């Protein structure tokens, strides 16, 4: 269950969205969002193409409250686990979170056929030869990005 402090109003958050303050340095940017201040890495990473862009304006006031809650959990170095009905809202929220912190977003769809080895390696057929590469779960752990596990309700027991 998500809980928010009563001091954060939706009008404060929506006005904050329009005036997100970013001050730049060579190594990092200082980001102020509502009551939170973060140091965001401004260096280009090899996964820069995975950093979402353009999702923040699509959030309504409730979405801004959820984003504020996610940023407060991030400031405490706590992990997040969001549950919702199957809609596009969790992906939009995760994309907004990754965009705000300038982090790459990795997507991993789970099915009933997913096994634990799928979380580690990905098998690809290239020019009729089989190659193995790291899955998006491993890439997110190595790069420190945001991992979005889609369809976690479909996964078998003992997969995660």
XYZ file of N, CA and C in Angstrom:
480
model
N 0.839 -1.173 0.000
C 0.000 0.000 0.000
C 0.884 1.236 0.000
N 0.536 2.201 -0.803
C 1.296 3.440 -0.884
C 0.757 4.425 0.132
N 1.653 5.069 0.834
C 1.254 6.090 1.797
C 2.068 7.328 1.527
N 1.446 8.471 1.673
C 2.110 9.731 1.405
C 1.955 10.643 2.596
N 2.916 11.552 2.727
C 2.823 12.492 3.833
C 1.746 13.522 3.504
N 1.006 13.967 4.511
C -0.055 14.938 4.241
C 0.482 16.296 3.806
N 1.777 16.542 3.987
C 2.320 17.841 3.617
C 2.505 17.986 2.111
N 2.425 16.892 1.373
C 2.624 16.939 -0.066
C 1.273 17.000 -0.755
N 0.952 18.140 -1.321
C -0.317 18.266 -2.032
C -0.091 18.086 -3.519
N -1.156 17.741 -4.227
C -1.017 17.517 -5.662
C -0.716 18.813 -6.396
N -1.211 19.951 -5.907
C -0.900 21.218 -6.577
C 0.567 21.571 -6.397
N 1.138 21.240 -5.230
C 2.563 21.482 -5.016
C 3.389 20.623 -5.951
N 3.009 19.355 -6.108
C 3.763 18.459 -6.972
C 3.630 18.846 -8.434
N 2.430 19.233 -8.876
C 2.282 19.595 -10.282
C 3.012 20.883 -10.595
N 3.067 21.828 -9.653
C 3.858 23.032 -9.902
C 5.347 22.706 -9.843
N 5.724 21.721 -9.029
C 7.113 21.294 -8.970
C 7.535 20.644 -10.274
N 6.623 19.890 -10.890
C 6.943 19.239 -12.149
C 7.305 20.260 -13.214
N 6.589 21.360 -13.244
C 6.880 22.356 -14.263
C 8.159 23.120 -13.959
N 8.638 23.050 -12.734
C 9.859 23.777 -12.392
C 10.875 22.856 -11.710
N 11.154 21.711 -12.342
C 12.197 20.836 -11.815
C 13.521 21.548 -12.007
N 14.237 21.717 -10.928
C 15.507 22.440 -10.989
C 16.650 21.470 -11.194
N 17.414 21.691 -12.247
C 18.612 20.896 -12.497
C 19.775 21.867 -12.616
N 20.769 21.704 -11.760
C 22.003 22.455 -11.889
C 23.089 21.482 -12.277
N 23.878 21.838 -13.272
C 24.824 20.894 -13.849
C 26.237 21.093 -13.333
N 26.949 20.007 -13.323
C 28.362 19.941 -13.052
C 28.911 18.967 -14.083
N 30.199 18.784 -14.170
C 30.742 17.846 -15.152
C 30.381 16.404 -14.825
N 30.338 16.045 -13.568
C 30.114 14.660 -13.186
C 28.653 14.354 -12.843
N 27.926 15.329 -12.306
C 26.555 15.058 -11.888
C 25.712 16.311 -11.994
N 24.421 16.096 -11.949
C 23.459 17.180 -11.881
C 22.774 17.118 -10.527
N 22.420 18.262 -9.984
C 21.638 18.294 -8.762
C 20.184 18.502 -9.170
N 19.339 17.587 -8.774
C 17.932 17.610 -9.142
C 17.105 17.882 -7.901
N 16.212 18.864 -7.981
C 15.282 19.144 -6.893
C 13.878 18.850 -7.391
N 13.213 17.919 -6.730
C 11.852 17.539 -7.069
C 11.055 17.548 -5.780
N 10.157 18.496 -5.639
C 9.382 18.599 -4.405
C 10.298 18.840 -3.222
N 10.248 17.948 -2.265
C 11.079 18.084 -1.061
C 12.370 17.292 -1.157
N 12.634 16.670 -2.298
C 13.794 15.803 -2.458
C 14.865 16.488 -3.298
N 16.123 16.252 -2.928
C 17.272 16.723 -3.697
C 18.170 15.528 -3.960
N 18.548 15.337 -5.223
C 19.347 14.192 -5.629
C 20.547 14.643 -6.431
N 21.609 13.857 -6.355
C 22.730 14.006 -7.269
C 22.548 12.952 -8.349
N 22.341 13.391 -9.578
C 22.065 12.515 -10.701
C 23.298 12.484 -11.592
N 23.724 11.291 -11.959
C 24.887 11.131 -12.819
C 24.593 11.735 -14.183
N 25.439 12.658 -14.643
C 25.203 13.294 -15.934
C 26.123 12.764 -17.017
N 26.978 11.800 -16.686
C 27.849 11.224 -17.692
C 27.045 10.337 -18.631
N 27.438 10.288 -19.886
C 26.798 9.413 -20.858
C 27.245 7.981 -20.597
N 26.305 7.080 -20.523
C 26.625 5.681 -20.316
C 26.452 4.935 -21.630
N 26.948 3.709 -21.660
C 26.770 2.911 -22.870
C 25.311 2.548 -23.089
N 24.502 2.647 -22.045
C 23.078 2.346 -22.134
C 22.232 3.609 -22.196
N 22.788 4.694 -22.722
C 22.060 5.959 -22.771
C 20.799 5.862 -23.627
N 20.781 4.964 -24.592
C 19.596 4.801 -25.432
C 18.428 4.168 -24.671
N 18.689 3.640 -23.478
C 17.641 3.027 -22.664
C 17.042 3.988 -21.644
N 17.547 5.220 -21.587
C 17.003 6.207 -20.652
C 15.731 6.791 -21.259
N 14.584 6.625 -20.595
C 13.320 7.115 -21.166
C 13.281 8.639 -21.220
N 12.465 9.136 -22.116
C 12.303 10.580 -22.259
C 10.854 10.885 -22.629
N 10.277 11.904 -21.990
C 8.949 12.374 -22.350
C 7.796 11.772 -21.574
N 8.067 11.043 -20.492
C 6.986 10.419 -19.732
C 6.481 11.291 -18.581
N 7.289 12.242 -18.124
C 6.866 13.059 -16.983
C 5.615 13.890 -17.259
N 5.471 14.519 -18.427
C 4.259 15.317 -18.637
C 2.975 14.497 -18.665
N 3.066 13.181 -18.859
C 1.855 12.367 -18.943
C 1.314 11.955 -17.574
N 1.992 12.329 -16.491
C 1.523 11.940 -15.154
C 0.468 12.913 -14.648
N -0.590 12.375 -14.062
C -1.606 13.191 -13.419
C -1.174 13.464 -11.975
N -1.929 14.242 -11.190
C -1.520 14.526 -9.802
C -1.321 13.274 -8.950
N -2.134 12.243 -9.146
C -1.934 11.005 -8.381
C -0.625 10.341 -8.790
N -0.303 10.385 -10.072
C 0.966 9.837 -10.549
C 2.149 10.594 -9.994
N 1.998 11.910 -9.850
C 3.074 12.704 -9.249
C 3.269 12.354 -7.784
N 2.184 12.032 -7.088
C 2.306 11.586 -5.697
C 3.035 10.252 -5.631
N 2.708 9.346 -6.560
C 3.402 8.062 -6.594
C 4.880 8.256 -6.909
N 5.184 9.147 -7.846
C 6.577 9.429 -8.185
C 7.310 10.039 -6.991
N 6.644 10.911 -6.258
C 7.239 11.495 -5.055
C 7.543 10.406 -4.032
N 6.624 9.462 -3.863
C 6.844 8.351 -2.934
C 8.029 7.500 -3.387
N 8.115 7.226 -4.697
C 9.217 6.428 -5.227
C 10.557 7.141 -5.019
N 10.571 8.451 -5.203
C 11.810 9.210 -4.995
C 12.211 9.230 -3.530
N 11.226 9.258 -2.628
C 11.570 9.204 -1.200
C 12.146 7.838 -0.831
N 11.615 6.764 -1.424
C 12.192 5.431 -1.185
C 13.608 5.352 -1.758
N 13.821 5.964 -2.926
C 15.146 5.968 -3.542
C 16.142 6.750 -2.679
N 15.692 7.837 -2.096
C 16.598 8.634 -1.260
C 17.011 7.873 -0.006
N 16.217 6.890 0.415
C 16.547 6.054 1.572
C 17.275 4.769 1.166
N 17.600 4.631 -0.124
C 18.253 3.438 -0.678
C 17.432 2.176 -0.427
N 16.118 2.292 -0.573
C 15.238 1.151 -0.414
C 14.736 0.694 -1.777
N 14.500 -0.606 -1.913
C 13.973 -1.155 -3.150
C 12.475 -0.884 -3.249
N 11.959 -0.925 -4.480
C 10.540 -0.687 -4.723
C 9.911 -1.922 -5.346
N 8.683 -2.182 -4.989
C 7.903 -3.230 -5.621
C 6.495 -2.696 -5.766
N 6.083 -2.426 -6.991
C 4.768 -1.871 -7.255
C 3.859 -2.957 -7.815
N 2.672 -3.044 -7.295
C 1.669 -3.981 -7.806
C 0.476 -3.182 -8.287
N -0.055 -3.575 -9.437
C -1.245 -2.903 -9.947
C -1.963 -3.842 -10.894
N -3.182 -3.512 -11.246
C -3.864 -4.303 -12.279
C -3.094 -4.187 -13.598
N -3.302 -5.111 -14.519
C -2.554 -5.071 -15.777
C -2.976 -3.901 -16.669
N -2.285 -2.798 -16.519
C -2.473 -1.610 -17.360
C -1.097 -1.096 -17.746
N -1.053 -0.002 -18.479
C 0.233 0.594 -18.855
C 0.736 1.567 -17.791
N -0.050 1.822 -16.749
C 0.338 2.806 -15.741
C 1.642 2.464 -15.011
N 1.881 1.221 -14.573
C 3.146 0.943 -13.886
C 4.372 1.192 -14.766
N 4.281 0.885 -16.054
C 5.404 1.134 -16.954
C 5.618 2.628 -17.147
N 4.536 3.395 -17.243
C 4.663 4.852 -17.347
C 5.295 5.428 -16.093
N 4.887 4.914 -14.942
C 5.442 5.383 -13.672
C 6.921 5.020 -13.546
N 7.292 3.794 -13.920
C 8.692 3.377 -13.875
C 9.523 4.174 -14.869
N 8.961 4.470 -16.035
C 9.667 5.281 -17.028
C 9.877 6.701 -16.522
N 8.882 7.255 -15.863
C 9.020 8.601 -15.293
C 10.080 8.625 -14.199
N 10.112 7.585 -13.387
C 11.114 7.472 -12.321
C 12.524 7.399 -12.916
N 12.693 6.552 -13.936
C 14.005 6.414 -14.575
C 14.400 7.704 -15.288
N 13.438 8.360 -15.916
C 13.720 9.625 -16.606
C 14.138 10.705 -15.617
N 13.471 10.765 -14.476
C 13.785 11.776 -13.465
C 15.210 11.612 -12.951
N 15.629 10.367 -12.728
C 16.958 10.106 -12.173
C 18.019 9.834 -13.246
N 17.632 9.944 -14.520
C 18.571 9.746 -15.629
C 19.192 8.351 -15.585
N 18.340 7.353 -15.344
C 18.774 5.959 -15.262
C 18.187 5.154 -16.422
N 18.918 4.152 -16.909
C 18.343 3.311 -17.951
C 17.226 2.417 -17.390
N 16.236 2.149 -18.226
C 15.109 1.307 -17.844
C 15.207 -0.003 -18.609
N 15.247 -1.104 -17.874
C 15.317 -2.439 -18.467
C 13.989 -3.133 -18.245
N 13.477 -3.734 -19.286
C 12.178 -4.395 -19.247
C 12.386 -5.896 -19.400
N 11.765 -6.678 -18.516
C 11.844 -8.133 -18.612
C 10.444 -8.705 -18.468
N 9.877 -9.253 -19.556
C 8.542 -9.850 -19.452
C 8.612 -11.261 -18.874
N 7.768 -11.545 -17.919
C 7.697 -12.873 -17.312
C 6.471 -13.610 -17.835
N 6.645 -14.891 -18.108
C 5.544 -15.740 -18.540
C 5.519 -16.988 -17.668
N 4.553 -17.837 -17.893
C 4.487 -19.080 -17.122
C 5.600 -20.039 -17.537
N 6.213 -19.822 -18.713
C 7.310 -20.677 -19.178
C 8.689 -20.155 -18.777
N 8.765 -19.005 -18.115
C 10.051 -18.438 -17.710
C 10.678 -19.305 -16.628
N 11.960 -19.651 -16.815
C 12.703 -20.418 -15.818
C 13.810 -19.533 -15.267
N 14.412 -19.953 -14.172
C 15.397 -19.106 -13.501
C 16.621 -18.830 -14.374
N 16.986 -19.736 -15.275
C 18.137 -19.476 -16.143
C 17.853 -18.356 -17.149
N 16.574 -18.118 -17.469
C 16.209 -17.018 -18.361
C 16.514 -15.661 -17.732
N 16.527 -15.614 -16.414
C 16.830 -14.358 -15.728
C 18.309 -13.996 -15.837
N 19.151 -14.955 -16.154
C 20.592 -14.725 -16.197
C 21.116 -14.551 -17.609
N 20.710 -15.434 -18.504
C 21.233 -15.422 -19.869
C 20.111 -15.323 -20.888
N 20.460 -14.717 -22.020
C 19.543 -14.636 -23.148
C 20.200 -15.305 -24.344
N 19.503 -16.224 -24.949
C 20.036 -16.927 -26.114
C 19.513 -16.255 -27.371
N 20.423 -15.938 -28.294
C 20.050 -15.290 -29.544
C 20.607 -16.077 -30.713
N 19.838 -16.121 -31.776
C 20.295 -16.739 -33.020
C 20.714 -15.624 -33.968
N 22.010 -15.560 -34.280
C 22.549 -14.549 -35.182
C 23.319 -15.265 -36.281
N 22.887 -15.066 -37.522
C 23.520 -15.709 -38.681
C 23.619 -17.221 -38.491
N 22.541 -17.826 -38.095
C 22.425 -19.269 -37.852
C 23.444 -19.817 -36.854
N 23.897 -18.958 -35.942
C 24.735 -19.421 -34.834
C 24.129 -18.905 -33.530
N 24.305 -19.667 -32.495
C 23.735 -19.325 -31.198
C 24.742 -18.541 -30.375
N 24.313 -17.406 -29.864
C 25.151 -16.611 -28.964
C 24.385 -16.386 -27.663
N 25.130 -16.240 -26.588
C 24.545 -15.977 -25.285
C 24.985 -14.600 -24.816
N 24.049 -13.848 -24.263
C 24.360 -12.534 -23.708
C 23.617 -12.380 -22.385
N 23.997 -11.376 -21.642
C 23.347 -11.132 -20.351
C 21.909 -10.707 -20.569
N 21.036 -11.137 -19.683
C 19.642 -10.718 -19.778
C 19.502 -9.298 -19.231
N 18.323 -8.740 -19.391
C 18.090 -7.380 -18.898
C 18.143 -7.316 -17.372
N 17.888 -8.424 -16.703
C 17.982 -8.458 -15.239
C 19.430 -8.252 -14.808
N 20.352 -8.954 -15.452
C 21.779 -8.822 -15.131
C 22.280 -7.435 -15.535
N 21.860 -6.965 -16.709
C 22.292 -5.639 -17.172
C 21.837 -4.539 -16.216
N 20.622 -4.643 -15.693
C 20.131 -3.646 -14.736
C 20.927 -3.690 -13.442
N 21.292 -4.892 -13.003
C 22.079 -5.015 -11.769
C 23.482 -4.460 -11.954
N 24.074 -4.691 -13.104
C 25.446 -4.226 -13.353
C 25.483 -2.715 -13.529
N 24.525 -2.158 -14.274
C 24.559 -0.723 -14.565
C 23.895 0.123 -13.493
N 23.142 -0.488 -12.601
C 22.445 0.286 -11.578
C 21.180 0.930 -12.111
N 20.609 0.361 -13.169
C 19.403 0.916 -13.768
C 18.145 0.439 -13.079
N 17.009 0.798 -13.663
C 15.702 0.432 -13.144
C 15.239 -0.826 -13.880
N 14.830 -1.844 -13.139
C 14.344 -3.091 -13.728
C 12.836 -3.145 -13.589
N 12.158 -3.342 -14.718
C 10.706 -3.464 -14.731
C 10.355 -4.901 -15.079
N 9.847 -5.645 -14.094
C 9.424 -7.033 -14.301
C 7.938 -7.017 -14.637
N 7.634 -7.300 -15.875
C 6.262 -7.254 -16.348
C 5.634 -8.642 -16.260
N 4.454 -8.733 -15.662
C 3.747 -10.003 -15.558
C 4.248 -10.887 -14.450
N 4.616 -10.300 -13.324
C 5.170 -11.079 -12.217
C 4.141 -12.071 -11.666
N 2.869 -11.784 -11.871
C 1.816 -12.692 -11.401
C 1.767 -13.982 -12.215
N 2.369 -13.981 -13.407
C 2.374 -15.173 -14.252
C 3.539 -16.103 -13.974
N 4.548 -15.628 -13.251
C 5.756 -16.417 -13.023
C 5.463 -17.592 -12.087
N 6.116 -18.687 -12.353
C 5.995 -19.860 -11.496
C 6.722 -19.633 -10.180
N 6.353 -20.415 -9.183
C 7.042 -20.341 -7.902
C 8.498 -20.699 -8.087
N 9.371 -20.172 -7.283
C 10.803 -20.442 -7.257
C 11.558 -19.928 -8.481
N 10.925 -19.123 -9.320
C 11.647 -18.529 -10.453
C 12.413 -17.310 -9.988
N 11.787 -16.504 -9.157
C 12.443 -15.292 -8.687
C 13.188 -15.605 -7.411
